[in-house]
PDB file of C-alpha atoms and ligand atoms in Angstrom:
ATOM      1  CA  MET A   1      16.052 101.649 104.417  1.00 35.00           C
ATOM      2  CA  THR A   2      18.469  99.956 106.878  1.00 34.00           C
ATOM      3  CA  ASP A   3      19.005  95.778 106.359  1.00 36.00           C
ATOM      4  CA  THR A   4      17.035  94.958 109.148  1.00 33.00           C
ATOM      5  CA  SER A   5      13.105  96.828 107.837  1.00 34.00           C
ATOM      6  CA  TYR A   6      14.207  94.911 104.052  1.00 34.00           C
ATOM      7  CA  SER A   7      11.070  93.209 102.770  1.00 40.00           C
ATOM      8  CA  SER A   8      11.758  90.220 101.817  1.00 42.00           C
ATOM      9  CA  GLU A   9       9.443  90.658  98.157  1.00 45.00           C
ATOM     10  CA  ILE A  10      10.425  94.084  98.796  1.00 45.00           C
ATOM     11  CA  ALA A  11      13.858  92.899  97.518  1.00 46.00           C
ATOM     12  CA  ALA A  12      12.716  89.992  95.287  1.00 49.00           C
ATOM     13  CA  ALA A  13      11.753  92.758  93.178  1.00 56.00           C
ATOM     14  CA  ALA A  14      14.833  94.718  93.205  1.00 55.00           C
ATOM     15  CA  ALA A  15      16.647  92.229  92.284  1.00 59.00           C
ATOM     16  CA  ALA A  16      14.404  90.925  89.876  1.00 67.00           C
ATOM     17  CA  SER A  17      13.794  94.262  88.390  1.00 74.00           C
ATOM     18  CA  GLY A  18      17.926  94.330  88.008  1.00 74.00           C
ATOM     19  CA  SER A  19      18.738  91.192  86.510  1.00 74.00           C
ATOM     20  CA  SER A  20      15.755  91.909  84.433  1.00 78.00           C
ATOM     21  CA  ALA A  21      17.776  95.147  83.169  1.00 79.00           C
ATOM     22  CA  THR A  22      20.980  93.459  82.740  1.00 82.00           C
ATOM     23  CA  ARG A  23      19.611  90.312  81.099  1.00 77.00           C
ATOM     24  CA  GLY A  24      17.059  92.532  78.748  1.00 77.00           C
ATOM     25  CA  PHE A  25      20.665  94.337  77.677  1.00 79.00           C
ATOM     26  CA  ILE A  26      22.361  92.037  77.115  1.00 79.00           C
ATOM     27  CA  GLU A  27      20.302  90.960  74.483  1.00 78.00           C
ATOM     28  CA  ARG A  28      19.929  93.784  72.647  1.00 75.00           C
ATOM     29  CA  GLN A  29      23.868  94.293  72.984  1.00 76.00           C
ATOM     30  CA  SER A  30      24.180  93.596  68.582  1.00 66.00           C
ATOM     31  CA  ALA A  31      27.446  91.625  67.133  1.00 58.00           C
ATOM     32  CA  GLN A  32      27.388  95.041  65.090  1.00 60.00           C
ATOM     33  CA  GLN A  33      27.894  97.230  68.050  1.00 68.00           C
ATOM     34  CA  LEU A  34      29.928  95.249  69.650  1.00 64.00           C
ATOM     35  CA  ALA A  35      32.159  95.426  66.416  1.00 62.00           C
ATOM     36  CA  GLU A  36      31.837  99.081  66.446  1.00 67.00           C
ATOM     37  CA  SER A  37      33.587  99.693  69.616  1.00 66.00           C
ATOM     38  CA  THR A  38      36.599  97.572  69.374  1.00 71.00           C
ATOM     39  CA  ASP A  39      39.110  99.480  68.131  1.00 88.00           C
ATOM     40  CA  GLN A  40      42.561  98.903  70.551  1.00 90.00           C
ATOM     41  CA  ALA A  41      43.633 102.018  69.850  1.00 92.00           C
ATOM     42  CA  ARG A  42      41.099 104.322  71.630  1.00 91.00           C
ATOM     43  CA  ILE A  43      39.479 101.655  74.196  1.00 91.00           C
ATOM     44  CA  SER A  44      44.266 102.009  75.138  1.00 94.00           C
ATOM     45  CA  ARG A  45      42.875 106.145  75.460  1.00 94.00           C
ATOM     46  CA  LEU A  46      39.141 105.509  77.217  1.00 94.00           C
ATOM     47  CA  ALA A  47      40.415 103.241  79.604  1.00 95.00           C
ATOM     48  CA  GLY A  48      44.002 104.891  80.168  1.00 97.00           C
ATOM     49  CA  ARG A  49      41.899 108.463  80.693  1.00 97.00           C
ATOM     50  CA  ALA A  50      39.217 106.992  83.046  1.00 97.00           C
ATOM     51  CA  ILE A  51      41.870 104.926  85.577  1.00 98.00           C
ATOM     52  CA  ALA A  52      44.293 108.218  85.526  1.00 98.00           C
ATOM     53  CA  ALA A  53      40.949 109.560  86.669  1.00 98.00           C
ATOM     54  CA  LEU A  54      40.496 107.692  89.185  1.00 98.00           C
ATOM     55  CA  ASN A  55      44.088 107.178  90.832  1.00 98.00           C
ATOM     56  CA  ASP A  56      44.031 111.108  91.028  1.00 98.00           C
ATOM     57  CA  ILE A  57      40.843 111.365  93.238  1.00 98.00           C
ATOM     58  CA  ILE A  58      41.963 108.370  95.579  1.00 98.00           C
ATOM     59  CA  LYS A  59      45.935 110.496  95.334  1.00 98.00           C
ATOM     60  CA  GLU A  60      43.493 113.995  96.142  1.00 98.00           C
ATOM     61  CA  GLU A  61      41.134 112.646  98.193  1.00 98.00           C
ATOM     62  CA  ARG A  62      43.948 110.558 100.440  1.00 98.00           C
ATOM     63  CA  LEU A  63      41.792 107.667 100.207  1.00 98.00           C
ATOM     64  CA  SER A  64      42.226 105.051 102.588  1.00 98.00           C
ATOM     65  CA  TYR A  65      42.142 101.324 102.594  1.00 98.00           C
ATOM     66  CA  ALA A  66      39.288 101.046 104.541  1.00 98.00           C
ATOM     67  CA  GLU A  67      37.550 103.671 101.978  1.00 98.00           C
ATOM     68  CA  TYR A  68      39.278 100.796  99.255  1.00 98.00           C
ATOM     69  CA  ASN A  69      37.955  97.815 100.590  1.00 98.00           C
ATOM     70  CA  ALA A  70      34.065  99.530 100.908  1.00 97.00           C
ATOM     71  CA  LEU A  71      34.795 100.474  97.402  1.00 97.00           C
ATOM     72  CA  LYS A  72      35.904  97.258  96.221  1.00 97.00           C
ATOM     73  CA  LEU A  73      32.642  95.165  98.248  1.00 97.00           C
ATOM     74  CA  TRP A  74      30.262  97.865  96.563  1.00 97.00           C
ATOM     75  CA  LEU A  75      31.728  97.287  92.765  1.00 97.00           C
ATOM     76  CA  ILE A  76      30.805  94.023  93.881  1.00 97.00           C
ATOM     77  CA  LYS A  77      27.168  93.769  95.137  1.00 97.00           C
ATOM     78  CA  VAL A  78      26.512  96.829  91.941  1.00 97.00           C
ATOM     79  CA  GLY A  79      26.949  93.003  89.847  1.00 95.00           C
ATOM     80  CA  GLU A  80      25.674  90.585  91.909  1.00 96.00           C
ATOM     81  CA  ASP A  81      22.395  92.948  92.224  1.00 95.00           C
ATOM     82  CA  GLY A  82      22.135  93.431  87.986  1.00 94.00           C
ATOM     83  CA  GLU A  83      22.554  97.133  89.175  1.00 94.00           C
ATOM     84  CA  TRP A  84      25.600  97.974  86.056  1.00 94.00           C
ATOM     85  CA  PRO A  85      22.403  99.316  83.686  1.00 91.00           C
ATOM     86  CA  LEU A  86      20.653 101.154  86.470  1.00 92.00           C
ATOM     87  CA  PHE A  87      24.088 102.827  88.103  1.00 95.00           C
ATOM     88  CA  LEU A  88      24.722 103.537  84.654  1.00 95.00           C
ATOM     89  CA  ASP A  89      21.512 105.162  83.201  1.00 93.00           C
ATOM     90  CA  VAL A  90      21.614 107.271  85.976  1.00 95.00           C
ATOM     91  CA  TRP A  91      25.066 108.712  86.929  1.00 96.00           C
ATOM     92  CA  VAL A  92      26.812 108.569  83.245  1.00 96.00           C
ATOM     93  CA  GLU A  93      24.229 108.251  80.243  1.00 95.00           C
ATOM     94  CA  HIS A  94      23.118 111.801  80.634  1.00 97.00           C
ATOM     95  CA  SER A  95      26.242 112.814  79.496  1.00 97.00           C
ATOM     96  CA  VAL A  96      27.265 110.432  76.048  1.00 95.00           C
ATOM     97  CA  GLU A  97      23.238 111.685  75.027  1.00 96.00           C
ATOM     98  CA  GLU A  98      24.114 115.374  75.215  1.00 96.00           C
ATOM     99  CA  VAL A  99      27.893 114.524  73.068  1.00 96.00           C
ATOM    100  CA  ALA A 100      25.433 112.148  70.722  1.00 94.00           C
ATOM    101  CA  SER A 101      22.944 114.735  70.211  1.00 94.00           C
ATOM    102  CA  SER A 102      24.883 117.521  70.015  1.00 95.00           C
ATOM    103  CA  HIS A 103      24.308 118.397  66.729  1.00 95.00           C
ATOM    104  CA  ARG A 104      20.246 117.621  66.306  1.00 95.00           C
ATOM    105  CA  GLN A 105      18.457 120.890  65.017  1.00 96.00           C
ATOM    106  CA  GLY A 106      15.163 119.318  65.667  1.00 97.00           C
ATOM    107  CA  SER A 107      13.363 118.278  69.033  1.00 98.00           C
ATOM    108  CA  LYS A 108      15.811 117.671  72.173  1.00 97.00           C
ATOM    109  CA  GLY A 109      16.164 113.830  73.706  1.00 97.00           C
ATOM    110  CA  THR A 110      17.486 112.119  77.001  1.00 98.00           C
ATOM    111  CA  ILE A 111      18.252 109.298  78.298  1.00 97.00           C
ATOM    112  CA  GLU A 112      16.442 106.016  77.405  1.00 95.00           C
ATOM    113  CA  GLY A 113      16.665 104.545  80.780  1.00 92.00           C
ATOM    114  CA  PRO A 114      16.839 100.484  82.056  1.00 90.00           C
ATOM    115  CA  TYR A 115      13.125  99.884  81.519  1.00 92.00           C
ATOM    116  CA  TYR A 116      12.869  99.889  77.158  1.00 95.00           C
ATOM    117  CA  VAL A 117      11.491  96.966  76.206  1.00 95.00           C
ATOM    118  CA  ALA A 118      11.145  96.604  71.852  1.00 95.00           C
ATOM    119  CA  GLY A 119       8.215  95.332  70.142  1.00 96.00           C
ATOM    120  CA  ALA A 120       5.175  97.253  72.815  1.00 98.00           C
ATOM    121  CA  PRO A 121       1.570  96.073  70.789  1.00 98.00           C
ATOM    122  CA  GLN A 122      -0.072  98.375  68.456  1.00 98.00           C
ATOM    123  CA  VAL A 123      -2.018 101.019  69.578  1.00 98.00           C
ATOM    124  CA  PRO A 124      -4.683 102.546  66.820  1.00 98.00           C
ATOM    125  CA  PHE A 125      -4.987 106.023  66.659  1.00 98.00           C
ATOM    126  CA  GLY A 126      -7.040 107.338  69.705  1.00 97.00           C
ATOM    127  CA  GLY A 127      -6.596 104.031  71.258  1.00 98.00           C
ATOM    128  CA  ALA A 128      -5.831 103.558  74.918  1.00 98.00           C
ATOM    129  CA  ILE A 129      -2.271 102.270  76.260  1.00 98.00           C
ATOM    130  CA  PRO A 130      -2.332  98.660  77.230  1.00 98.00           C
ATOM    131  CA  MET A 131      -3.938  98.641  81.154  1.00 98.00           C
ATOM    132  CA  ARG A 132      -5.431  97.251  83.231  1.00 97.00           C
ATOM    133  CA  PRO A 133      -9.319  97.725  84.251  1.00 95.00           C
ATOM    134  CA  ASP A 134      -8.668  98.790  87.549  1.00 93.00           C
ATOM    135  CA  GLU A 135      -5.271 101.353  86.517  1.00 96.00           C
ATOM    136  CA  PRO A 136      -4.810 103.750  88.522  1.00 95.00           C
ATOM    137  CA  GLY A 137      -3.597 107.429  88.450  1.00 94.00           C
ATOM    138  CA  THR A 138      -5.063 109.855  85.993  1.00 94.00           C
ATOM    139  CA  PRO A 139      -6.796 109.328  82.650  1.00 96.00           C
ATOM    140  CA  LEU A 140      -4.360 111.080  79.961  1.00 97.00           C
ATOM    141  CA  THR A 141      -4.531 111.913  76.536  1.00 98.00           C
ATOM    142  CA  PHE A 142      -1.546 112.330  75.159  1.00 98.00           C
ATOM    143  CA  GLN A 143      -1.571 113.717  71.786  1.00 98.00           C
ATOM    144  CA  GLY A 144       0.845 115.758  68.869  1.00 98.00           C
ATOM    145  CA  ARG A 145       2.743 115.774  65.232  1.00 98.00           C
ATOM    146  CA  VAL A 146       5.841 114.494  63.882  1.00 98.00           C
ATOM    147  CA  THR A 147       7.002 116.673  62.069  1.00 98.00           C
ATOM    148  CA  ALA A 148      10.559 117.136  59.729  1.00 98.00           C
ATOM    149  CA  VAL A 149      12.646 119.575  60.530  1.00 97.00           C
ATOM    150  CA  GLY A 150      11.859 121.822  57.126  1.00 94.00           C
ATOM    151  CA  GLY A 151       7.817 121.514  58.800  1.00 96.00           C
ATOM    152  CA  ALA A 152       6.922 118.776  56.232  1.00 97.00           C
ATOM    153  CA  PRO A 153       4.620 116.312  58.337  1.00 98.00           C
ATOM    154  CA  LEU A 154       5.433 113.074  58.827  1.00 98.00           C
ATOM    155  CA  ALA A 155       3.129 110.383  58.269  1.00 98.00           C
ATOM    156  CA  ASN A 156       3.538 106.760  59.396  1.00 98.00           C
ATOM    157  CA  ALA A 157       5.833 107.449  62.174  1.00 98.00           C
ATOM    158  CA  THR A 158       6.420 105.084  65.073  1.00 98.00           C
ATOM    159  CA  ILE A 159       5.968 106.677  68.714  1.00 98.00           C
ATOM    160  CA  GLU A 160       6.907 103.534  71.440  1.00 98.00           C
ATOM    161  CA  TYR A 161       5.597 104.840  74.307  1.00 98.00           C
ATOM    162  CA  TRP A 162       6.477 103.048  77.610  1.00 98.00           C
ATOM    163  CA  THR A 163       5.678 104.521  81.825  1.00 97.00           C
ATOM    164  CA  ALA A 164       5.684 102.806  84.939  1.00 95.00           C
ATOM    165  CA  ASP A 165       1.948 102.748  87.120  1.00 93.00           C
ATOM    166  CA  ALA A 166       0.877 105.222  89.466  1.00 89.00           C
ATOM    167  CA  LEU A 167       2.581 103.131  92.214  1.00 88.00           C
ATOM    168  CA  GLY A 168       6.542 103.496  89.954  1.00 88.00           C
ATOM    169  CA  PHE A 169       6.740 100.538  88.706  1.00 91.00           C
ATOM    170  CA  TYR A 170       7.230  99.185  85.178  1.00 94.00           C
ATOM    171  CA  SER A 171       6.037  96.453  83.454  1.00 96.00           C
ATOM    172  CA  GLN A 172       8.106  93.289  83.266  1.00 95.00           C
ATOM    173  CA  PHE A 173      10.956  94.974  85.566  1.00 91.00           C
ATOM    174  CA  ALA A 174       8.445  94.212  88.681  1.00 90.00           C
ATOM    175  CA  PRO A 175       5.771  91.069  89.161  1.00 90.00           C
ATOM    176  CA  SER A 176       2.211  90.747  89.457  1.00 91.00           C
ATOM    177  CA  ILE A 177       2.124  93.114  86.883  1.00 95.00           C
ATOM    178  CA  PRO A 178       0.322  92.775  83.069  1.00 96.00           C
ATOM    179  CA  GLU A 179       3.606  91.908  80.597  1.00 96.00           C
ATOM    180  CA  TRP A 180       2.566  94.868  78.280  1.00 98.00           C
ATOM    181  CA  ASN A 181       1.225  97.020  80.915  1.00 98.00           C
ATOM    182  CA  LEU A 182       1.715 100.925  80.104  1.00 98.00           C
ATOM    183  CA  ARG A 183       3.376 100.001  77.045  1.00 98.00           C
ATOM    184  CA  GLY A 184       2.341 100.295  73.140  1.00 98.00           C
ATOM    185  CA  THR A 185       3.922 101.919  69.761  1.00 98.00           C
ATOM    186  CA  LEU A 186       1.584 104.649  68.443  1.00 98.00           C
ATOM    187  CA  SER A 187       1.754 105.163  64.280  1.00 98.00           C
ATOM    188  CA  THR A 188       0.981 108.616  62.843  1.00 98.00           C
ATOM    189  CA  ASP A 189      -1.806 109.549  60.097  1.00 98.00           C
ATOM    190  CA  ALA A 190      -1.315 111.082  57.012  1.00 97.00           C
ATOM    191  CA  ASP A 191      -1.200 114.142  58.907  1.00 98.00           C
ATOM    192  CA  GLY A 192       1.921 113.134  60.773  1.00 98.00           C
ATOM    193  CA  ARG A 193      -0.387 113.392  64.077  1.00 98.00           C
ATOM    194  CA  PHE A 194      -1.008 110.678  66.997  1.00 98.00           C
ATOM    195  CA  GLN A 195      -3.096 110.628  70.163  1.00 98.00           C
ATOM    196  CA  VAL A 196      -3.575 108.155  73.026  1.00 98.00           C
ATOM    197  CA  GLU A 197      -5.598 107.044  75.405  1.00 98.00           C
ATOM    198  CA  ALA A 198      -3.135 106.704  78.891  1.00 97.00           C
ATOM    199  CA  ILE A 199      -2.378 107.221  82.353  1.00 96.00           C
ATOM    200  CA  GLN A 200      -0.045 109.967  84.280  1.00 95.00           C
ATOM    201  CA  PRO A 201       2.634 108.578  85.374  1.00 93.00           C
ATOM    202  CA  ALA A 202       3.313 109.205  88.908  1.00 88.00           C
ATOM    203  CA  PRO A 203       6.815 110.552  90.102  1.00 87.00           C
ATOM    204  CA  TYR A 204       9.496 107.917  90.532  1.00 84.00           C
ATOM    205  CA  GLN A 205      12.538 106.142  92.798  1.00 90.00           C
ATOM    206  CA  ILE A 206      14.725 104.511  91.277  1.00 89.00           C
ATOM    207  CA  PRO A 207      14.895 100.501  93.370  1.00 87.00           C
ATOM    208  CA  THR A 208      16.553 101.496  96.610  1.00 91.00           C
ATOM    209  CA  ASP A 209      16.618  98.320  98.057  1.00 92.00           C
ATOM    210  CA  GLY A 210      20.161  97.373  96.267  1.00 95.00           C
ATOM    211  CA  ALA A 211      23.402  98.158  95.394  1.00 96.00           C
ATOM    212  CA  CYS A 212      22.456 101.475  94.360  1.00 96.00           C
ATOM    213  CA  GLY A 213      20.295 102.572  97.079  1.00 96.00           C
ATOM    214  CA  GLN A 214      23.078 101.750  99.052  1.00 96.00           C
ATOM    215  CA  LEU A 215      24.984 104.124  97.993  1.00 96.00           C
ATOM    216  CA  ILE A 216      21.835 106.836  97.002  1.00 96.00           C
ATOM    217  CA  SER A 217      21.481 106.422 101.540  1.00 96.00           C
ATOM    218  CA  ALA A 218      25.623 106.686 102.537  1.00 96.00           C
ATOM    219  CA  ALA A 219      25.849 109.329 101.041  1.00 96.00           C
ATOM    220  CA  GLY A 220      22.204 110.671 101.929  1.00 96.00           C
ATOM    221  CA  TRP A 221      21.054 111.773  98.833  1.00 96.00           C
ATOM    222  CA  HIS A 222      17.688 111.498  97.459  1.00 95.00           C
ATOM    223  CA  ALA A 223      16.212 108.817  95.159  1.00 95.00           C
ATOM    224  CA  TRP A 224      13.824 110.622  93.390  1.00 95.00           C
ATOM    225  CA  ARG A 225      13.295 111.177  89.271  1.00 95.00           C
ATOM    226  CA  PRO A 226      10.637 113.805  88.184  1.00 96.00           C
ATOM    227  CA  ALA A 227       7.117 111.770  86.870  1.00 95.00           C
ATOM    228  CA  HIS A 228       7.804 110.744  83.099  1.00 97.00           C
ATOM    229  CA  ILE A 229       6.741 109.149  80.037  1.00 98.00           C
ATOM    230  CA  HIS A 230       9.256 107.627  77.925  1.00 98.00           C
ATOM    231  CA  LEU A 231       9.131 107.350  73.990  1.00 98.00           C
ATOM    232  CA  LYS A 232      11.396 106.450  70.853  1.00 98.00           C
ATOM    233  CA  VAL A 233      10.125 108.155  67.478  1.00 98.00           C
ATOM    234  CA  ALA A 234      11.488 106.736  64.391  1.00 98.00           C
ATOM    235  CA  ALA A 235      10.353 108.015  60.864  1.00 98.00           C
ATOM    236  CA  ALA A 236      11.516 106.441  57.317  1.00 97.00           C
ATOM    237  CA  GLY A 237      14.400 108.544  55.922  1.00 97.00           C
ATOM    238  CA  HIS A 238      15.071 110.673  59.392  1.00 98.00           C
ATOM    239  CA  GLU A 239      17.097 110.021  62.689  1.00 97.00           C
ATOM    240  CA  PRO A 240      15.212 108.246  65.395  1.00 97.00           C
ATOM    241  CA  ILE A 241      15.137 109.896  69.093  1.00 98.00           C
ATOM    242  CA  THR A 242      14.849 108.407  72.576  1.00 98.00           C
ATOM    243  CA  THR A 243      13.567 110.821  74.713  1.00 98.00           C
ATOM    244  CA  GLN A 244      11.288 111.277  77.842  1.00 98.00           C
ATOM    245  CA  LEU A 245       8.695 113.790  78.494  1.00 98.00           C
ATOM    246  CA  TYR A 246       8.026 115.724  82.115  1.00 98.00           C
ATOM    247  CA  PHE A 247       5.199 117.667  83.949  1.00 97.00           C
ATOM    248  CA  PRO A 248       5.700 120.972  85.195  1.00 97.00           C
ATOM    249  CA  GLY A 249       5.277 121.487  88.807  1.00 95.00           C
ATOM    250  CA  ASP A 250       6.606 118.255  90.196  1.00 95.00           C
ATOM    251  CA  PRO A 251       9.233 118.463  93.239  1.00 94.00           C
ATOM    252  CA  HIS A 252      12.474 117.006  91.542  1.00 96.00           C
ATOM    253  CA  ASN A 253      11.801 118.780  88.100  1.00 97.00           C
ATOM    254  CA  ASP A 254      14.771 120.566  89.443  1.00 96.00           C
ATOM    255  CA  ASP A 255      16.789 117.422  91.136  1.00 95.00           C
ATOM    256  CA  ASP A 256      16.449 114.495  89.015  1.00 96.00           C
ATOM    257  CA  ILE A 257      18.726 111.785  90.276  1.00 96.00           C
ATOM    258  CA  ALA A 258      19.109 110.382  86.438  1.00 96.00           C
ATOM    259  CA  SER A 259      20.092 114.428  86.031  1.00 97.00           C
ATOM    260  CA  ALA A 260      17.810 113.933  81.866  1.00 98.00           C
ATOM    261  CA  VAL A 261      14.999 116.913  82.694  1.00 98.00           C
ATOM    262  CA  LYS A 262      15.527 119.474  79.944  1.00 97.00           C
ATOM    263  CA  PRO A 263      13.129 122.841  79.582  1.00 97.00           C
ATOM    264  CA  GLU A 264      12.775 121.631  76.033  1.00 97.00           C
ATOM    265  CA  LEU A 265      11.415 118.411  77.163  1.00 98.00           C
ATOM    266  CA  MET A 266       8.321 120.573  79.609  1.00 98.00           C
ATOM    267  CA  LEU A 267       4.985 119.124  78.663  1.00 98.00           C
ATOM    268  CA  ASP A 268       2.263 121.603  78.892  1.00 96.00           C
ATOM    269  CA  PRO A 269      -0.805 119.216  80.361  1.00 97.00           C
ATOM    270  CA  VAL A 270      -4.973 121.250  80.262  1.00 97.00           C
ATOM    271  CA  ASP A 271      -7.721 120.141  82.720  1.00 96.00           C
ATOM    272  CA  ASP A 272     -10.233 118.648  80.292  1.00 95.00           C
ATOM    273  CA  GLY A 273     -12.542 119.734  83.554  1.00 95.00           C
ATOM    274  CA  ASP A 274     -13.860 115.906  83.611  1.00 95.00           C
ATOM    275  CA  GLY A 275     -11.301 114.839  86.838  1.00 92.00           C
ATOM    276  CA  THR A 276      -9.411 113.520  82.983  1.00 95.00           C
ATOM    277  CA  ARG A 277      -6.166 116.024  81.205  1.00 97.00           C
ATOM    278  CA  THR A 278      -4.703 116.178  78.059  1.00 98.00           C
ATOM    279  CA  ALA A 279      -0.636 116.512  77.236  1.00 98.00           C
ATOM    280  CA  THR A 280       0.486 117.626  73.647  1.00 98.00           C
ATOM    281  CA  TYR A 281       3.959 117.498  71.994  1.00 98.00           C
ATOM    282  CA  ASP A 282       4.434 117.565  68.630  1.00 98.00           C
ATOM    283  CA  PHE A 283       8.232 115.761  67.408  1.00 98.00           C
ATOM    284  CA  VAL A 284      10.452 117.401  65.232  1.00 98.00           C
ATOM    285  CA  LEU A 285      13.281 114.940  63.498  1.00 98.00           C
ATOM    286  CA  ASP A 286      15.903 115.571  61.566  1.00 98.00           C
ATOM    287  CA  PRO A 287      17.086 113.848  58.191  1.00 97.00           C
ATOM    288  CA  ALA A 288      19.047 111.128  58.975  1.00 95.00           C
TER     289      ALA A 288
HETATM  290  C1  DHB B 301      16.418 104.876  86.437  1.00 50.91           C
HETATM  291  C2  DHB B 301      15.170 104.671  85.922  1.00 50.91           C
HETATM  292  C3  DHB B 301      14.369 105.048  84.979  1.00 50.91           C
HETATM  293  O1  DHB B 301      12.999 105.253  85.117  1.00 50.91           O
HETATM  294  C4  DHB B 301      14.797 106.337  84.054  1.00 50.91           C
HETATM  295  O2  DHB B 301      14.111 106.225  83.005  1.00 50.91           O
HETATM  296  C5  DHB B 301      15.993 106.100  84.325  1.00 50.91           C
HETATM  297  C6  DHB B 301      16.852 105.642  85.058  1.00 50.91           C
HETATM  298  C7  DHB B 301      16.822 104.313  86.752  1.00 50.91           C
HETATM  299  O3  DHB B 301      16.315 103.954  87.884  1.00 50.91           O
HETATM  300  O4  DHB B 301      18.079 103.903  86.989  1.00 50.91           O
HETATM  301 FE1   FE B 302      11.762 105.368  83.541  1.00 50.91          FE
END
């Protein structure tokens, strides 16, 4: 999309999405997390290495002043558009997640992305995720089981579930969508089982009308993520996991802009024969 073809409505939507992702992230950061990340020697080492890597690239690539100024302008715009969460979650978070989860034996995690909201309404076993009466898309029953690494079922585990709608918009990050649309919190029964009636999400394009979109089009990249279900699974005494599940055959499973697809996270949905589908996935949690 070029500057001149911007619809002001879409531009406003992206700005709102970026600034609510930025605000939400700031609000979620606890004093505890910040305190843990302020060791002076560690900061000096990490910031020093990042700056050195950038300087190496500049010298190796013989960066011009025109390119330097374009970079400076673009970095300013990322902040103005509220797109630092977007930028980091798309191009950086997957490596952080890989490091953080490398010791795990249980189910794979992947990136959280910018659109998690805590406190989604509880959905009873077999109930429907909050959605509009005419919610577009294919109805999807999502079900499975949560167990410990040794196989013991985990009762009262919580599963936070969130997806974009069929147009690729997340509630609370786009206008005119009910607050908790396609977001819910499930619990497992005594046997560790859960089940919810939802809508199969569609492939999703990250917002293209801000600084990140400008980079994507200037570089000739694409903005697509394959269709995905976001989940956070937690049970007492176990390590919580943040993950996403994907659908076989999606054209972007092999070139996800956010590099967040793993083979273990592929669903195997079956057609129920009446226009609805059922996907089953079992989660295995490591001990805390
Ligand atoms: C982004 C969006 C997502 O829905 C996601 O899962 C990961 C990243 C993003 O726009 O940055
Ligand atoms: Fe997402």
